[in-house]
PDB file of C-alpha atoms in Angstrom:
ATOM      1  CA  MET A   1      23.529 -16.577 -24.018  1.00 90.00           C
ATOM      2  CA  ILE A   2      19.957 -17.845 -23.656  1.00 94.00           C
ATOM      3  CA  THR A   3      19.879 -21.610 -23.008  1.00 95.00           C
ATOM      4  CA  ILE A   4      17.040 -23.746 -24.404  1.00 98.00           C
ATOM      5  CA  LYS A   5      16.086 -26.699 -22.235  1.00 98.00           C
ATOM      6  CA  THR A   6      14.801 -30.051 -23.403  1.00 98.00           C
ATOM      7  CA  LYS A   7      11.553 -31.489 -22.077  1.00 97.00           C
ATOM      8  CA  ALA A   8      13.589 -33.890 -19.880  1.00 98.00           C
ATOM      9  CA  GLU A   9      15.590 -30.982 -18.434  1.00 98.00           C
ATOM     10  CA  ILE A  10      12.412 -29.026 -17.721  1.00 98.00           C
ATOM     11  CA  GLU A  11      11.085 -32.029 -15.837  1.00 98.00           C
ATOM     12  CA  LYS A  12      14.233 -31.921 -13.682  1.00 98.00           C
ATOM     13  CA  MET A  13      13.618 -28.260 -12.971  1.00 98.00           C
ATOM     14  CA  ARG A  14      10.065 -29.151 -12.017  1.00 98.00           C
ATOM     15  CA  LEU A  15      11.514 -31.328  -9.242  1.00 98.00           C
ATOM     16  CA  SER A  16      13.619 -28.478  -7.828  1.00 98.00           C
ATOM     17  CA  GLY A  17      10.630 -26.184  -8.224  1.00 98.00           C
ATOM     18  CA  ARG A  18       8.422 -28.430  -6.148  1.00 98.00           C
ATOM     19  CA  ILE A  19      10.965 -28.232  -3.332  1.00 98.00           C
ATOM     20  CA  VAL A  20      10.931 -24.443  -3.501  1.00 98.00           C
ATOM     21  CA  GLU A  21       7.119 -24.458  -3.446  1.00 98.00           C
ATOM     22  CA  GLY A  22       7.109 -26.839  -0.491  1.00 98.00           C
ATOM     23  CA  ALA A  23       9.477 -24.604   1.444  1.00 98.00           C
ATOM     24  CA  LEU A  24       7.404 -21.537   0.761  1.00 98.00           C
ATOM     25  CA  GLU A  25       4.248 -23.381   1.878  1.00 98.00           C
ATOM     26  CA  LEU A  26       6.033 -24.363   5.087  1.00 98.00           C
ATOM     27  CA  LEU A  27       6.934 -20.797   5.863  1.00 98.00           C
ATOM     28  CA  GLY A  28       3.459 -19.662   5.103  1.00 98.00           C
ATOM     29  CA  ARG A  29       2.090 -22.081   7.705  1.00 98.00           C
ATOM     30  CA  ASN A  30       4.581 -20.861  10.340  1.00 98.00           C
ATOM     31  CA  ILE A  31       4.539 -17.139   9.853  1.00 98.00           C
ATOM     32  CA  ARG A  32       2.984 -15.619  12.955  1.00 98.00           C
ATOM     33  CA  PRO A  33       3.555 -12.801  15.460  1.00 98.00           C
ATOM     34  CA  GLY A  34       6.629 -13.377  17.584  1.00 98.00           C
ATOM     35  CA  ILE A  35       8.544 -15.815  15.327  1.00 98.00           C
ATOM     36  CA  THR A  36      11.998 -14.638  14.240  1.00 98.00           C
ATOM     37  CA  THR A  37      13.114 -14.444  10.618  1.00 98.00           C
ATOM     38  CA  GLU A  38      16.054 -16.657  11.574  1.00 98.00           C
ATOM     39  CA  ALA A  39      13.676 -19.355  12.790  1.00 98.00           C
ATOM     40  CA  LEU A  40      11.946 -19.176   9.431  1.00 98.00           C
ATOM     41  CA  ASN A  41      15.292 -19.404   7.617  1.00 98.00           C
ATOM     42  CA  LYS A  42      16.112 -22.548   9.578  1.00 98.00           C
ATOM     43  CA  LEU A  43      12.770 -24.132   8.784  1.00 98.00           C
ATOM     44  CA  ALA A  44      13.263 -23.589   5.051  1.00 98.00           C
ATOM     45  CA  HIS A  45      16.943 -24.628   5.157  1.00 98.00           C
ATOM     46  CA  ASP A  46      16.179 -27.902   6.930  1.00 98.00           C
ATOM     47  CA  TYR A  47      13.275 -28.661   4.586  1.00 98.00           C
ATOM     48  CA  ILE A  48      15.357 -28.094   1.420  1.00 98.00           C
ATOM     49  CA  VAL A  49      18.291 -30.187   2.703  1.00 98.00           C
ATOM     50  CA  GLY A  50      15.811 -32.856   3.904  1.00 98.00           C
ATOM     51  CA  GLN A  51      14.566 -33.113   0.295  1.00 98.00           C
ATOM     52  CA  GLY A  52      18.087 -33.864  -0.903  1.00 98.00           C
ATOM     53  CA  ALA A  53      18.545 -30.397  -2.408  1.00 98.00           C
ATOM     54  CA  THR A  54      20.873 -27.485  -1.751  1.00 98.00           C
ATOM     55  CA  PRO A  55      19.704 -23.938  -0.788  1.00 98.00           C
ATOM     56  CA  SER A  56      20.640 -21.873  -3.804  1.00 98.00           C
ATOM     57  CA  PHE A  57      21.092 -18.610  -1.940  1.00 98.00           C
ATOM     58  CA  LEU A  58      23.383 -19.823   0.818  1.00 98.00           C
ATOM     59  CA  GLY A  59      26.798 -18.469  -0.034  1.00 98.00           C
ATOM     60  CA  TYR A  60      25.662 -17.051  -3.355  1.00 98.00           C
ATOM     61  CA  ASN A  61      27.933 -14.038  -3.920  1.00 97.00           C
ATOM     62  CA  GLY A  62      28.533 -14.202  -0.218  1.00 98.00           C
ATOM     63  CA  TYR A  63      24.914 -14.131   0.920  1.00 98.00           C
ATOM     64  CA  PRO A  64      24.894 -15.582   4.434  1.00 98.00           C
ATOM     65  CA  LYS A  65      21.488 -17.300   4.692  1.00 98.00           C
ATOM     66  CA  SER A  66      19.314 -19.804   2.846  1.00 98.00           C
ATOM     67  CA  VAL A  67      16.261 -17.538   2.435  1.00 98.00           C
ATOM     68  CA  CYS A  68      15.794 -13.854   1.690  1.00 98.00           C
ATOM     69  CA  ILE A  69      13.158 -12.485   4.112  1.00 98.00           C
ATOM     70  CA  SER A  70      12.104  -8.848   3.622  1.00 98.00           C
ATOM     71  CA  ILE A  71       9.632  -7.047   5.881  1.00 98.00           C
ATOM     72  CA  ASN A  72       7.298  -4.114   5.087  1.00 98.00           C
ATOM     73  CA  GLU A  73       9.419  -1.449   3.291  1.00 98.00           C
ATOM     74  CA  GLU A  74      12.148  -3.974   2.533  1.00 98.00           C
ATOM     75  CA  VAL A  75      11.813  -4.892  -1.138  1.00 98.00           C
ATOM     76  CA  VAL A  76      14.124  -7.934  -1.445  1.00 98.00           C
ATOM     77  CA  HIS A  77      17.294  -9.547  -0.059  1.00 98.00           C
ATOM     78  CA  GLY A  78      16.488  -9.038   3.614  1.00 98.00           C
ATOM     79  CA  ILE A  79      18.852 -11.086   5.789  1.00 98.00           C
ATOM     80  CA  PRO A  80      17.186 -13.309   8.392  1.00 98.00           C
ATOM     81  CA  SER A  81      18.002 -12.370  12.002  1.00 98.00           C
ATOM     82  CA  ASN A  82      16.586 -12.328  15.512  1.00 98.00           C
ATOM     83  CA  ARG A  83      13.968  -9.776  14.372  1.00 98.00           C
ATOM     84  CA  ARG A  84      10.520 -10.914  15.451  1.00 98.00           C
ATOM     85  CA  LEU A  85       7.469 -10.543  13.254  1.00 98.00           C
ATOM     86  CA  ARG A  86       4.583  -8.409  14.429  1.00 98.00           C
ATOM     87  CA  LYS A  87       0.884  -8.450  13.612  1.00 97.00           C
ATOM     88  CA  GLY A  88       0.254  -6.410  10.470  1.00 97.00           C
ATOM     89  CA  ASP A  89       3.723  -6.954   8.956  1.00 98.00           C
ATOM     90  CA  ILE A  90       3.997  -8.125   5.390  1.00 98.00           C
ATOM     91  CA  VAL A  91       6.805 -10.598   4.827  1.00 98.00           C
ATOM     92  CA  SER A  92       8.374 -11.389   1.463  1.00 98.00           C
ATOM     93  CA  CYS A  93      10.160 -14.731   1.332  1.00 98.00           C
ATOM     94  CA  ASP A  94      12.377 -15.545  -1.629  1.00 98.00           C
ATOM     95  CA  ILE A  95      13.712 -19.163  -1.890  1.00 98.00           C
ATOM     96  CA  GLY A  96      15.933 -20.997  -4.348  1.00 98.00           C
ATOM     97  CA  ALA A  97      16.833 -24.703  -4.403  1.00 98.00           C
ATOM     98  CA  GLU A  98      19.199 -26.742  -6.564  1.00 98.00           C
ATOM     99  CA  LEU A  99      18.540 -30.408  -7.160  1.00 98.00           C
ATOM    100  CA  ASP A 100      20.782 -32.518  -9.384  1.00 98.00           C
ATOM    101  CA  GLY A 101      22.262 -29.440 -10.909  1.00 98.00           C
ATOM    102  CA  TRP A 102      18.982 -27.660 -11.756  1.00 98.00           C
ATOM    103  CA  GLN A 103      17.588 -24.570 -10.046  1.00 98.00           C
ATOM    104  CA  GLY A 104      14.155 -23.460  -8.849  1.00 98.00           C
ATOM    105  CA  ASP A 105      13.390 -19.954  -7.623  1.00 98.00           C
ATOM    106  CA  ALA A 106      10.165 -18.378  -6.285  1.00 98.00           C
ATOM    107  CA  ALA A 107       8.917 -15.801  -3.820  1.00 98.00           C
ATOM    108  CA  ARG A 108       5.690 -15.028  -1.954  1.00 98.00           C
ATOM    109  CA  THR A 109       4.602 -12.160   0.254  1.00 98.00           C
ATOM    110  CA  PHE A 110       2.705 -13.204   3.375  1.00 98.00           C
ATOM    111  CA  ILE A 111       0.619 -11.150   5.784  1.00 98.00           C
ATOM    112  CA  VAL A 112       1.150 -11.596   9.523  1.00 98.00           C
ATOM    113  CA  GLY A 113      -2.450 -11.832  10.751  1.00 95.00           C
ATOM    114  CA  GLU A 114      -4.265  -8.843   9.258  1.00 92.00           C
ATOM    115  CA  ALA A 115      -2.797  -5.716   7.708  1.00 93.00           C
ATOM    116  CA  ASP A 116      -4.235  -2.395   6.590  1.00 94.00           C
ATOM    117  CA  GLU A 117      -6.580  -2.735   3.632  1.00 97.00           C
ATOM    118  CA  GLU A 118      -4.211  -0.766   1.327  1.00 97.00           C
ATOM    119  CA  VAL A 119      -1.347  -3.135   2.198  1.00 97.00           C
ATOM    120  CA  GLU A 120      -3.510  -6.254   1.648  1.00 97.00           C
ATOM    121  CA  ARG A 121      -4.472  -4.811  -1.726  1.00 98.00           C
ATOM    122  CA  LEU A 122      -0.796  -4.300  -2.614  1.00 98.00           C
ATOM    123  CA  VAL A 123      -0.042  -7.932  -1.873  1.00 98.00           C
ATOM    124  CA  ARG A 124      -2.999  -9.098  -3.939  1.00 98.00           C
ATOM    125  CA  VAL A 125      -2.231  -6.847  -6.902  1.00 98.00           C
ATOM    126  CA  THR A 126       1.428  -7.881  -6.900  1.00 98.00           C
ATOM    127  CA  ARG A 127       0.363 -11.492  -7.309  1.00 98.00           C
ATOM    128  CA  GLU A 128      -2.052 -10.470 -10.064  1.00 98.00           C
ATOM    129  CA  CYS A 129       0.816  -8.703 -11.835  1.00 98.00           C
ATOM    130  CA  PHE A 130       2.617 -12.030 -12.237  1.00 98.00           C
ATOM    131  CA  PHE A 131      -0.411 -13.732 -13.745  1.00 98.00           C
ATOM    132  CA  GLU A 132      -1.023 -10.756 -16.069  1.00 98.00           C
ATOM    133  CA  GLY A 133       2.548 -11.240 -17.353  1.00 98.00           C
ATOM    134  CA  LEU A 134       2.034 -14.995 -17.586  1.00 98.00           C
ATOM    135  CA  LYS A 135      -0.597 -14.442 -20.303  1.00 98.00           C
ATOM    136  CA  PHE A 136       2.223 -13.389 -22.635  1.00 98.00           C
ATOM    137  CA  CYS A 137       4.638 -16.251 -21.779  1.00 98.00           C
ATOM    138  CA  LYS A 138       4.075 -17.962 -25.094  1.00 97.00           C
ATOM    139  CA  GLU A 139       6.058 -18.477 -28.277  1.00 96.00           C
ATOM    140  CA  GLY A 140       5.907 -15.424 -30.563  1.00 93.00           C
ATOM    141  CA  TYR A 141       5.548 -12.850 -27.843  1.00 97.00           C
ATOM    142  CA  ARG A 142       8.508 -10.810 -26.624  1.00 97.00           C
ATOM    143  CA  ILE A 143       9.842 -10.276 -23.119  1.00 97.00           C
ATOM    144  CA  SER A 144       8.658  -6.665 -23.459  1.00 97.00           C
ATOM    145  CA  ASP A 145       5.067  -7.950 -23.719  1.00 97.00           C
ATOM    146  CA  ILE A 146       5.471  -9.592 -20.319  1.00 98.00           C
ATOM    147  CA  SER A 147       7.008  -6.383 -18.902  1.00 98.00           C
ATOM    148  CA  ALA A 148       4.251  -4.193 -20.318  1.00 98.00           C
ATOM    149  CA  ALA A 149       1.457  -6.346 -18.783  1.00 98.00           C
ATOM    150  CA  ILE A 150       3.060  -6.301 -15.358  1.00 98.00           C
ATOM    151  CA  GLN A 151       3.754  -2.557 -15.425  1.00 98.00           C
ATOM    152  CA  SER A 152       0.349  -1.680 -16.711  1.00 98.00           C
ATOM    153  CA  HIS A 153      -1.490  -3.665 -14.027  1.00 98.00           C
ATOM    154  CA  ALA A 154       0.603  -2.165 -11.219  1.00 98.00           C
ATOM    155  CA  GLU A 155       0.471   1.404 -12.372  1.00 98.00           C
ATOM    156  CA  LYS A 156      -3.270   1.398 -12.947  1.00 98.00           C
ATOM    157  CA  HIS A 157      -3.494   0.845  -9.207  1.00 98.00           C
ATOM    158  CA  GLY A 158      -1.113   3.691  -8.539  1.00 98.00           C
ATOM    159  CA  TYR A 159       1.847   1.518  -7.511  1.00 98.00           C
ATOM    160  CA  GLY A 160       5.544   1.924  -8.218  1.00 98.00           C
ATOM    161  CA  VAL A 161       7.295  -0.759 -10.274  1.00 98.00           C
ATOM    162  CA  VAL A 162      10.891  -1.287  -9.098  1.00 98.00           C
ATOM    163  CA  ARG A 163      13.420  -0.500 -11.866  1.00 97.00           C
ATOM    164  CA  ASP A 164      16.644  -1.524 -10.134  1.00 97.00           C
ATOM    165  CA  LEU A 165      15.906  -5.263  -9.973  1.00 97.00           C
ATOM    166  CA  VAL A 166      14.501  -7.598 -12.571  1.00 98.00           C
ATOM    167  CA  GLY A 167      13.499 -11.190 -13.239  1.00 98.00           C
ATOM    168  CA  HIS A 168      15.803 -13.548 -15.133  1.00 98.00           C
ATOM    169  CA  GLY A 169      16.483 -16.679 -16.995  1.00 98.00           C
ATOM    170  CA  ILE A 170      17.179 -19.767 -14.875  1.00 98.00           C
ATOM    171  CA  GLY A 171      18.409 -23.329 -15.378  1.00 98.00           C
ATOM    172  CA  ARG A 172      21.683 -24.832 -14.339  1.00 98.00           C
ATOM    173  CA  GLN A 173      22.546 -21.393 -13.025  1.00 98.00           C
ATOM    174  CA  LEU A 174      20.328 -19.382 -10.675  1.00 98.00           C
ATOM    175  CA  HIS A 175      20.649 -16.277 -12.895  1.00 98.00           C
ATOM    176  CA  GLU A 176      20.924 -16.739 -16.629  1.00 98.00           C
ATOM    177  CA  GLU A 177      20.012 -14.639 -19.633  1.00 97.00           C
ATOM    178  CA  PRO A 178      17.665 -13.057 -20.478  1.00 97.00           C
ATOM    179  CA  GLU A 179      16.795 -10.380 -17.962  1.00 97.00           C
ATOM    180  CA  VAL A 180      13.032  -9.958 -17.516  1.00 98.00           C
ATOM    181  CA  PRO A 181      12.184  -6.461 -16.288  1.00 98.00           C
ATOM    182  CA  ASN A 182       8.782  -5.648 -14.757  1.00 98.00           C
ATOM    183  CA  PHE A 183       8.721  -2.458 -16.750  1.00 98.00           C
ATOM    184  CA  VAL A 184       9.038  -1.753 -20.471  1.00 96.00           C
ATOM    185  CA  SER A 185      12.646  -1.438 -21.499  1.00 93.00           C
ATOM    186  CA  PRO A 186      14.124  -1.099 -25.026  1.00 88.00           C
ATOM    187  CA  TRP A 187      16.863  -3.607 -24.291  1.00 87.00           C
ATOM    188  CA  ALA A 188      14.490  -6.435 -23.307  1.00 89.00           C
ATOM    189  CA  ARG A 189      12.768  -7.401 -26.541  1.00 88.00           C
ATOM    190  CA  GLN A 190      13.897 -10.971 -27.105  1.00 94.00           C
ATOM    191  CA  ARG A 191      11.274 -13.153 -28.669  1.00 97.00           C
ATOM    192  CA  LEU A 192      10.141 -16.118 -26.592  1.00 98.00           C
ATOM    193  CA  GLN A 193      10.655 -19.663 -27.770  1.00 97.00           C
ATOM    194  CA  ALA A 194       9.880 -23.103 -26.431  1.00 98.00           C
ATOM    195  CA  GLY A 195      12.486 -24.372 -24.000  1.00 98.00           C
ATOM    196  CA  MET A 196      13.241 -21.030 -22.415  1.00 98.00           C
ATOM    197  CA  THR A 197      12.940 -21.087 -18.605  1.00 98.00           C
ATOM    198  CA  LEU A 198      12.294 -17.851 -16.749  1.00 98.00           C
ATOM    199  CA  ALA A 199      11.914 -16.557 -13.214  1.00 98.00           C
ATOM    200  CA  ILE A 200       9.406 -13.736 -13.404  1.00 98.00           C
ATOM    201  CA  GLU A 201       9.155 -11.661 -10.243  1.00 98.00           C
ATOM    202  CA  PRO A 202       7.119  -8.506  -9.926  1.00 98.00           C
ATOM    203  CA  MET A 203       8.491  -6.228  -7.157  1.00 98.00           C
ATOM    204  CA  ILE A 204       5.776  -3.654  -6.555  1.00 98.00           C
ATOM    205  CA  ASN A 205       5.839  -0.640  -4.178  1.00 98.00           C
ATOM    206  CA  LEU A 206       2.873   1.099  -2.470  1.00 98.00           C
ATOM    207  CA  GLY A 207       4.593   4.414  -3.214  1.00 98.00           C
ATOM    208  CA  THR A 208       7.597   5.373  -5.368  1.00 98.00           C
ATOM    209  CA  TRP A 209       9.471   2.872  -7.510  1.00 98.00           C
ATOM    210  CA  LYS A 210      12.751   4.231  -6.199  1.00 98.00           C
ATOM    211  CA  VAL A 211      14.789   2.088  -3.798  1.00 98.00           C
ATOM    212  CA  TRP A 212      18.081   2.131  -1.916  1.00 98.00           C
ATOM    213  CA  GLN A 213      20.433  -0.534  -0.528  1.00 97.00           C
ATOM    214  CA  MET A 214      21.271  -0.721   3.157  1.00 97.00           C
ATOM    215  CA  ASP A 215      24.778  -0.832   4.565  1.00 97.00           C
ATOM    216  CA  ASP A 216      24.563  -4.610   4.973  1.00 97.00           C
ATOM    217  CA  GLY A 217      25.183  -4.824   1.217  1.00 97.00           C
ATOM    218  CA  TRP A 218      22.052  -6.818   0.556  1.00 98.00           C
ATOM    219  CA  THR A 219      18.762  -5.451   1.889  1.00 98.00           C
ATOM    220  CA  VAL A 220      16.928  -3.154  -0.554  1.00 98.00           C
ATOM    221  CA  LYS A 221      14.315  -0.749   0.816  1.00 98.00           C
ATOM    222  CA  THR A 222      11.794   1.661  -0.689  1.00 98.00           C
ATOM    223  CA  ARG A 223      13.015   5.260  -0.782  1.00 98.00           C
ATOM    224  CA  ASP A 224       9.814   6.586   0.810  1.00 98.00           C
ATOM    225  CA  GLY A 225       9.544   3.925   3.497  1.00 98.00           C
ATOM    226  CA  LYS A 226       6.244   2.582   2.164  1.00 98.00           C
ATOM    227  CA  PRO A 227       5.597  -1.187   1.927  1.00 98.00           C
ATOM    228  CA  SER A 228       6.641  -3.365  -0.961  1.00 98.00           C
ATOM    229  CA  ALA A 229       5.448  -6.817  -2.105  1.00 98.00           C
ATOM    230  CA  HIS A 230       7.138  -9.553  -4.174  1.00 98.00           C
ATOM    231  CA  TYR A 231       5.718 -12.515  -6.079  1.00 98.00           C
ATOM    232  CA  GLU A 232       7.833 -14.893  -8.223  1.00 98.00           C
ATOM    233  CA  ASN A 233       7.640 -18.202 -10.031  1.00 98.00           C
ATOM    234  CA  THR A 234       9.910 -20.217 -12.251  1.00 98.00           C
ATOM    235  CA  LEU A 235       8.218 -21.261 -15.495  1.00 98.00           C
ATOM    236  CA  ALA A 236       8.903 -22.857 -18.843  1.00 98.00           C
ATOM    237  CA  ILE A 237       7.922 -21.628 -22.269  1.00 98.00           C
ATOM    238  CA  THR A 238       6.461 -24.452 -24.339  1.00 97.00           C
ATOM    239  CA  GLU A 239       4.865 -24.870 -27.748  1.00 95.00           C
ATOM    240  CA  GLY A 240       1.537 -24.207 -26.041  1.00 95.00           C
ATOM    241  CA  GLU A 241       0.703 -22.777 -22.581  1.00 96.00           C
ATOM    242  CA  PRO A 242       3.490 -21.875 -20.163  1.00 97.00           C
ATOM    243  CA  VAL A 243       4.218 -24.428 -17.436  1.00 97.00           C
ATOM    244  CA  LEU A 244       4.646 -23.204 -13.898  1.00 98.00           C
ATOM    245  CA  LEU A 245       7.421 -25.087 -12.138  1.00 98.00           C
ATOM    246  CA  THR A 246       7.096 -23.607  -8.628  1.00 98.00           C
ATOM    247  CA  CYS A 247       3.338 -23.257  -8.310  1.00 95.00           C
ATOM    248  CA  SER A 248       0.875 -26.174  -8.420  1.00 86.00           C
ATOM    249  CA  GLU A 249      -1.918 -25.741 -10.989  1.00 59.00           C
ATOM    250  CA  GLU A 250      -4.557 -25.739  -8.272  1.00 45.00           C
ATOM    251  CA  LEU A 251      -2.823 -22.776  -6.576  1.00 44.00           C
ATOM    252  CA  ALA A 252      -2.480 -20.772  -9.830  1.00 41.00           C
TER     253      ALA A 252
END
């Protein structure tokens, strides 16, 4: 069931969203060659807890860490470890935080130093895919309009759009209805209405859209071993323009 939030509830989600944004900014400032993904996880965990919130991912369906950190060909759900980042890596960080019963969820892909031009373009276009989809996050449009905009922008650059994982509704629960695919699907045609809150998250691959899951039960990688990028924000549908809850206006 799709839940419609009041303006007061959306304001509460804005608070949790700000914590998520702050944690992502903190990681962005600390990503460098030599740092471990576990050290980044601890930074984000301590920041979220220090803000009076709870890391949404820690213990979620058994997930063992507070942040998902995925490197290069890892699409999503990478588990932080003693692995050290290297110059040229791209690092996708996905963070959730719960504050007073309301969730925020967002992801960014960072570049460690400088990467190959084609990889830097992938990261840039993945972010652009989100904002192409955002144009259709208004009353009267359908989820499929968001999906079509994301898919079209990615595929015109020759990239693969992951089919196995999708965006989602969000609110009191981290994952709520409706699903928001990044590709056109006949089962995702719900019409948008004010009060809906969504986490839209393009997951775009340099090569094929096909992926596989590692034996750890979490980490998802590209089938062809080529890099993948991830960009996500939580947002609210209003009677006018959509409101980003995990991205300050000046950063949009």
